[in-house]
PDB file of C-alpha atoms in Angstrom:
ATOM      1  CA  ASN Y   1     102.182 137.662 120.484  1.00  0.00           C
ATOM      2  CA  TYR Y   2     100.427 135.766 117.686  1.00  0.00           C
ATOM      3  CA  TRP Y   3      97.373 136.148 115.531  1.00  0.00           C
ATOM      4  CA  VAL Y   4      95.694 132.741 115.678  1.00  0.00           C
ATOM      5  CA  ASP Y   5      92.741 131.137 113.935  1.00  0.00           C
ATOM      6  CA  VAL Y   6      91.320 127.631 114.306  1.00  0.00           C
ATOM      7  CA  ARG Y   7      89.199 125.291 112.152  1.00  0.00           C
ATOM      8  CA  VAL Y   8      88.059 121.682 112.253  1.00  0.00           C
ATOM      9  CA  LEU Y   9      88.747 120.133 108.855  1.00  0.00           C
ATOM     10  CA  ARG Y  10      87.865 116.645 107.644  1.00  0.00           C
ATOM     11  CA  ALA Y  11      90.233 114.619 105.451  1.00  0.00           C
ATOM     12  CA  ARG Y  12      87.444 113.113 103.364  1.00  0.00           C
ATOM     13  CA  ASP Y  13      86.499 116.623 102.212  1.00  0.00           C
ATOM     14  CA  PHE Y  14      90.007 116.930 100.733  1.00  0.00           C
ATOM     15  CA  GLY Y  15      90.061 113.834  98.526  1.00  0.00           C
ATOM     16  CA  VAL Y  16      91.026 110.924 100.763  1.00  0.00           C
ATOM     17  CA  PRO Y  17      88.551 108.213 101.798  1.00  0.00           C
ATOM     18  CA  GLN Y  18      88.944 108.720 105.545  1.00  0.00           C
ATOM     19  CA  ASN Y  19      86.598 110.389 108.010  1.00  0.00           C
ATOM     20  CA  ARG Y  20      89.452 112.056 109.910  1.00  0.00           C
ATOM     21  CA  GLU Y  21      88.427 115.283 111.627  1.00  0.00           C
ATOM     22  CA  ARG Y  22      91.231 117.292 113.185  1.00  0.00           C
ATOM     23  CA  ILE Y  23      91.662 120.747 114.660  1.00  0.00           C
ATOM     24  CA  TYR Y  24      94.020 122.887 112.580  1.00  0.00           C
ATOM     25  CA  ILE Y  25      95.599 125.966 114.107  1.00  0.00           C
ATOM     26  CA  VAL Y  26      97.241 128.717 112.059  1.00  0.00           C
ATOM     27  CA  GLY Y  27      99.279 131.396 113.782  1.00  0.00           C
ATOM     28  CA  PHE Y  28     101.362 134.346 112.633  1.00  0.00           C
ATOM     29  CA  ASP Y  29     104.014 135.942 114.824  1.00  0.00           C
ATOM     30  CA  LEU Y  30     102.978 139.572 115.174  1.00  0.00           C
ATOM     31  CA  ASP Y  31     106.607 140.558 115.808  1.00  0.00           C
ATOM     32  CA  GLN Y  32     107.465 139.279 112.318  1.00  0.00           C
ATOM     33  CA  PHE Y  33     104.360 140.538 110.517  1.00  0.00           C
ATOM     34  CA  THR Y  34     103.487 144.082 111.516  1.00  0.00           C
ATOM     35  CA  ASN Y  35     100.551 146.138 110.286  1.00  0.00           C
ATOM     36  CA  VAL Y  36      98.835 143.150 108.678  1.00  0.00           C
ATOM     37  CA  ASP Y  37      95.101 142.552 108.801  1.00  0.00           C
ATOM     38  CA  PHE Y  38      95.207 138.765 108.849  1.00  0.00           C
ATOM     39  CA  GLU Y  39      91.465 138.420 108.440  1.00  0.00           C
ATOM     40  CA  LYS Y  40      91.897 140.048 105.030  1.00  0.00           C
ATOM     41  CA  VAL Y  41      95.051 138.223 103.890  1.00  0.00           C
ATOM     42  CA  PHE Y  42      94.462 134.721 105.262  1.00  0.00           C
ATOM     43  CA  SER Y  43      91.486 132.551 104.446  1.00  0.00           C
ATOM     44  CA  TRP Y  44      90.906 128.902 105.150  1.00  0.00           C
ATOM     45  CA  PRO Y  45      90.784 126.597 102.134  1.00  0.00           C
ATOM     46  CA  ILE Y  46      87.383 125.700 100.786  1.00  0.00           C
ATOM     47  CA  PRO Y  47      87.164 121.895 100.894  1.00  0.00           C
ATOM     48  CA  PRO Y  48      86.793 120.642  97.308  1.00  0.00           C
ATOM     49  CA  LYS Y  49      84.681 117.715  98.590  1.00  0.00           C
ATOM     50  CA  ILE Y  50      86.098 115.415  95.946  1.00  0.00           C
ATOM     51  CA  LYS Y  51      84.155 112.159  95.856  1.00  0.00           C
ATOM     52  CA  THR Y  52      86.223 109.373  97.309  1.00  0.00           C
ATOM     53  CA  ARG Y  53      86.070 105.606  97.214  1.00  0.00           C
ATOM     54  CA  LEU Y  54      88.151 103.240  99.316  1.00  0.00           C
ATOM     55  CA  GLY Y  55      88.826 101.036  96.299  1.00  0.00           C
ATOM     56  CA  ASP Y  56      90.913 103.852  94.802  1.00  0.00           C
ATOM     57  CA  ILE Y  57      93.629 103.395  97.444  1.00  0.00           C
ATOM     58  CA  LEU Y  58      93.488  99.619  97.939  1.00  0.00           C
ATOM     59  CA  GLU Y  59      96.259  97.414  96.588  1.00  0.00           C
ATOM     60  CA  GLU Y  60      95.426  94.632  94.136  1.00  0.00           C
ATOM     61  CA  ASN Y  61      97.354  91.609  95.417  1.00  0.00           C
ATOM     62  CA  VAL Y  62      97.661  91.764  99.191  1.00  0.00           C
ATOM     63  CA  ASP Y  63      99.819  89.325 101.141  1.00  0.00           C
ATOM     64  CA  SER Y  64      97.783  86.858 103.200  1.00  0.00           C
ATOM     65  CA  LYS Y  65      99.591  88.014 106.366  1.00  0.00           C
ATOM     66  CA  TYR Y  66      97.175  90.977 106.462  1.00  0.00           C
ATOM     67  CA  THR Y  67      94.132  88.665 106.703  1.00  0.00           C
ATOM     68  CA  ILE Y  68      93.154  88.405 110.361  1.00  0.00           C
ATOM     69  CA  SER Y  69      93.134  85.005 112.017  1.00  0.00           C
ATOM     70  CA  ASP Y  70      90.016  83.062 112.962  1.00  0.00           C
ATOM     71  CA  LYS Y  71      90.791  83.734 116.644  1.00  0.00           C
ATOM     72  CA  ILE Y  72      91.000  87.511 116.168  1.00  0.00           C
ATOM     73  CA  TRP Y  73      87.924  87.563 113.901  1.00  0.00           C
ATOM     74  CA  ASP Y  74      85.901  85.518 116.434  1.00  0.00           C
ATOM     75  CA  GLY Y  75      87.010  87.906 119.198  1.00  0.00           C
ATOM     76  CA  HIS Y  76      85.977  90.958 117.164  1.00  0.00           C
ATOM     77  CA  ARG Y  77      82.520  89.503 116.498  1.00  0.00           C
ATOM     78  CA  ARG Y  78      82.045  88.427 120.130  1.00  0.00           C
ATOM     79  CA  ARG Y  79      82.998  91.872 121.490  1.00  0.00           C
ATOM     80  CA  LYS Y  80      80.741  93.634 118.963  1.00  0.00           C
ATOM     81  CA  THR Y  81      77.789  91.419 119.986  1.00  0.00           C
ATOM     82  CA  GLU Y  82      78.490  92.119 123.677  1.00  0.00           C
ATOM     83  CA  HIS Y  83      78.603  95.858 123.065  1.00  0.00           C
ATOM     84  CA  LEU Y  84      75.394  95.805 121.014  1.00  0.00           C
ATOM     85  CA  SER Y  85      73.610  93.974 123.841  1.00  0.00           C
ATOM     86  CA  LYS Y  86      74.710  96.809 126.156  1.00  0.00           C
ATOM     87  CA  GLY Y  87      73.272  99.371 123.754  1.00  0.00           C
ATOM     88  CA  ASN Y  88      76.477 100.879 122.421  1.00  0.00           C
ATOM     89  CA  GLY Y  89      78.106 100.677 119.016  1.00  0.00           C
ATOM     90  CA  PHE Y  90      81.667  99.727 119.916  1.00  0.00           C
ATOM     91  CA  GLY Y  91      83.427  97.055 117.949  1.00  0.00           C
ATOM     92  CA  TYR Y  92      85.056  96.414 114.617  1.00  0.00           C
ATOM     93  CA  SER Y  93      84.116  98.268 111.434  1.00  0.00           C
ATOM     94  CA  LEU Y  94      84.044  96.557 108.053  1.00  0.00           C
ATOM     95  CA  PHE Y  95      84.603  98.383 104.760  1.00  0.00           C
ATOM     96  CA  ASN Y  96      84.852  97.385 101.103  1.00  0.00           C
ATOM     97  CA  LYS Y  97      86.172  98.870  97.867  1.00  0.00           C
ATOM     98  CA  ASP Y  98      82.901 100.768  97.328  1.00  0.00           C
ATOM     99  CA  SER Y  99      82.924 102.446 100.762  1.00  0.00           C
ATOM    100  CA  VAL Y 100      83.176 106.222 100.323  1.00  0.00           C
ATOM    101  CA  TYR Y 101      85.382 106.548 103.412  1.00  0.00           C
ATOM    102  CA  THR Y 102      86.753 104.672 106.429  1.00  0.00           C
ATOM    103  CA  ASN Y 103      86.911 105.478 110.095  1.00  0.00           C
ATOM    104  CA  THR Y 104      89.873 107.455 111.362  1.00  0.00           C
ATOM    105  CA  LEU Y 105      93.176 105.584 111.188  1.00  0.00           C
ATOM    106  CA  LEU Y 106      94.577 105.427 114.727  1.00  0.00           C
ATOM    107  CA  ALA Y 107      98.085 104.791 116.061  1.00  0.00           C
ATOM    108  CA  ARG Y 108      96.742 101.636 117.742  1.00  0.00           C
ATOM    109  CA  TYR Y 109      95.852 100.133 114.349  1.00  0.00           C
ATOM    110  CA  TYR Y 110      98.783  97.723 114.594  1.00  0.00           C
ATOM    111  CA  LYS Y 111      97.077  95.866 117.464  1.00  0.00           C
ATOM    112  CA  ASP Y 112      94.091  94.316 115.710  1.00  0.00           C
ATOM    113  CA  GLY Y 113      92.947  96.712 112.992  1.00  0.00           C
ATOM    114  CA  SER Y 114      89.410  96.751 114.380  1.00  0.00           C
ATOM    115  CA  GLU Y 115      88.591 100.330 113.342  1.00  0.00           C
ATOM    116  CA  ILE Y 116      89.225  99.629 109.636  1.00  0.00           C
ATOM    117  CA  LEU Y 117      88.836  96.063 108.389  1.00  0.00           C
ATOM    118  CA  ILE Y 118      88.538  95.255 104.690  1.00  0.00           C
ATOM    119  CA  ASP Y 119      85.804  92.789 103.765  1.00  0.00           C
ATOM    120  CA  GLN Y 120      87.064  89.731 101.875  1.00  0.00           C
ATOM    121  CA  SER Y 121      83.876  87.669 102.017  1.00  0.00           C
ATOM    122  CA  GLU Y 122      83.759  87.484  98.193  1.00  0.00           C
ATOM    123  CA  LYS Y 123      86.966  85.392  98.468  1.00  0.00           C
ATOM    124  CA  ASN Y 124      85.515  83.433 101.403  1.00  0.00           C
ATOM    125  CA  LEU Y 125      88.228  84.888 103.679  1.00  0.00           C
ATOM    126  CA  ASN Y 126      88.244  86.660 107.018  1.00  0.00           C
ATOM    127  CA  PRO Y 127      88.585  90.441 106.805  1.00  0.00           C
ATOM    128  CA  ARG Y 128      92.043  91.926 106.475  1.00  0.00           C
ATOM    129  CA  LYS Y 129      93.909  94.897 107.827  1.00  0.00           C
ATOM    130  CA  LEU Y 130      95.088  97.691 105.582  1.00  0.00           C
ATOM    131  CA  THR Y 131      98.663  97.360 104.365  1.00  0.00           C
ATOM    132  CA  PRO Y 132     101.169 100.059 105.361  1.00  0.00           C
ATOM    133  CA  ARG Y 133     101.019 101.431 101.771  1.00  0.00           C
ATOM    134  CA  GLU Y 134      97.220 101.654 101.959  1.00  0.00           C
ATOM    135  CA  CYS Y 135      97.498 103.480 105.300  1.00  0.00           C
ATOM    136  CA  ALA Y 136      99.932 105.945 103.729  1.00  0.00           C
ATOM    137  CA  ARG Y 137      97.524 106.519 100.847  1.00  0.00           C
ATOM    138  CA  LEU Y 138      94.696 106.988 103.368  1.00  0.00           C
ATOM    139  CA  GLN Y 139      96.719 109.895 104.796  1.00  0.00           C
ATOM    140  CA  GLY Y 140      97.385 111.384 101.360  1.00  0.00           C
ATOM    141  CA  PHE Y 141     101.036 110.298 101.108  1.00  0.00           C
ATOM    142  CA  PRO Y 142     102.200 109.694  97.522  1.00  0.00           C
ATOM    143  CA  ASP Y 143     103.285 106.210  96.477  1.00  0.00           C
ATOM    144  CA  GLU Y 144     106.888 107.473  96.317  1.00  0.00           C
ATOM    145  CA  PHE Y 145     106.826 107.904 100.112  1.00  0.00           C
ATOM    146  CA  LYS Y 146     108.847 105.072 101.668  1.00  0.00           C
ATOM    147  CA  VAL Y 147     106.939 103.039 104.254  1.00  0.00           C
ATOM    148  CA  ASP Y 148     109.285 100.076 104.609  1.00  0.00           C
ATOM    149  CA  ALA Y 149     112.201 101.445 106.637  1.00  0.00           C
ATOM    150  CA  VAL Y 150     110.911 100.203 110.008  1.00  0.00           C
ATOM    151  CA  SER Y 151     108.563  97.514 111.320  1.00  0.00           C
ATOM    152  CA  ASN Y 152     104.895  97.457 110.330  1.00  0.00           C
ATOM    153  CA  THR Y 153     104.036  98.218 113.970  1.00  0.00           C
ATOM    154  CA  GLN Y 154     106.076 101.432 113.804  1.00  0.00           C
ATOM    155  CA  ILE Y 155     104.651 102.322 110.386  1.00  0.00           C
ATOM    156  CA  TYR Y 156     101.065 101.915 111.644  1.00  0.00           C
ATOM    157  CA  LYS Y 157     101.852 104.042 114.717  1.00  0.00           C
ATOM    158  CA  GLN Y 158     103.502 106.775 112.648  1.00  0.00           C
ATOM    159  CA  LEU Y 159     100.757 106.929 110.038  1.00  0.00           C
ATOM    160  CA  GLY Y 160      98.039 106.793 112.692  1.00  0.00           C
ATOM    161  CA  ASN Y 161      99.614 109.841 114.331  1.00  0.00           C
ATOM    162  CA  ALA Y 162     100.120 111.701 111.051  1.00  0.00           C
ATOM    163  CA  VAL Y 163      97.992 114.469 109.622  1.00  0.00           C
ATOM    164  CA  CYS Y 164      96.399 114.148 106.221  1.00  0.00           C
ATOM    165  CA  LEU Y 165      98.774 115.690 103.688  1.00  0.00           C
ATOM    166  CA  ASN Y 166      95.912 116.832 101.458  1.00  0.00           C
ATOM    167  CA  VAL Y 167      94.521 118.994 104.262  1.00  0.00           C
ATOM    168  CA  VAL Y 168      97.892 120.384 105.377  1.00  0.00           C
ATOM    169  CA  SER Y 169      98.805 121.212 101.790  1.00  0.00           C
ATOM    170  CA  ALA Y 170      95.500 123.025 101.264  1.00  0.00           C
ATOM    171  CA  VAL Y 171      95.983 125.066 104.454  1.00  0.00           C
ATOM    172  CA  ALA Y 172      99.613 125.886 103.615  1.00  0.00           C
ATOM    173  CA  ASN Y 173      98.620 127.036 100.134  1.00  0.00           C
ATOM    174  CA  SER Y 174      95.692 129.126 101.335  1.00  0.00           C
ATOM    175  CA  THR Y 175      95.531 132.803 100.474  1.00  0.00           C
ATOM    176  CA  GLY Y 176      98.038 134.615 102.630  1.00  0.00           C
ATOM    177  CA  ALA Y 177      99.583 131.472 104.171  1.00  0.00           C
ATOM    178  CA  ALA Y 178     103.072 131.758 105.644  1.00  0.00           C
ATOM    179  CA  GLY Y 179     105.688 132.283 102.974  1.00  0.00           C
ATOM    180  CA  SER Y 180     103.359 134.213 100.726  1.00  0.00           C
ATOM    181  CA  THR Y 181     104.719 137.390  99.227  1.00  0.00           C
ATOM    182  CA  SER Y 182     101.558 139.206 100.295  1.00  0.00           C
ATOM    183  CA  LEU Y 183     102.776 139.129 103.894  1.00  0.00           C
TER     184      LEU Y 183
END
């Protein structure tokens, strides 16, 4: 017995440099909210479409452990070439500080980081993975959010499964959202 509405919202439209599209569902229990015209009191947030740049969330001095090995880098390039010869676009994706957004951060990121690799060719280095802090920033978590309580593998899984805080905050603060005195 709920009133439900659904929207697809994209994180990059809410100020984070990530092309993360997710389905958001808002529901109100009609047993708790009687005689309410939800189409009049609830409205989805209008994405501010703040310009983003990956360099805004990247750390300055990154430990060399995040730079991928020659073996992994060679494997990424080989697989990408194989996929291109088959006519599909699978393979690693390379970004730099001027990229306006990245691909979607996935829970599998801990494996090889192929969906979001940071170019380090200006330093004559192989690409690197994002640090856990950078992944948290990519999801809109503030720097005060602790990301060091568990292993990096667990952190990457958790952040890859998270929702973008900027989007959730905008939905929660929408006109008529749950907790509002207008309901």
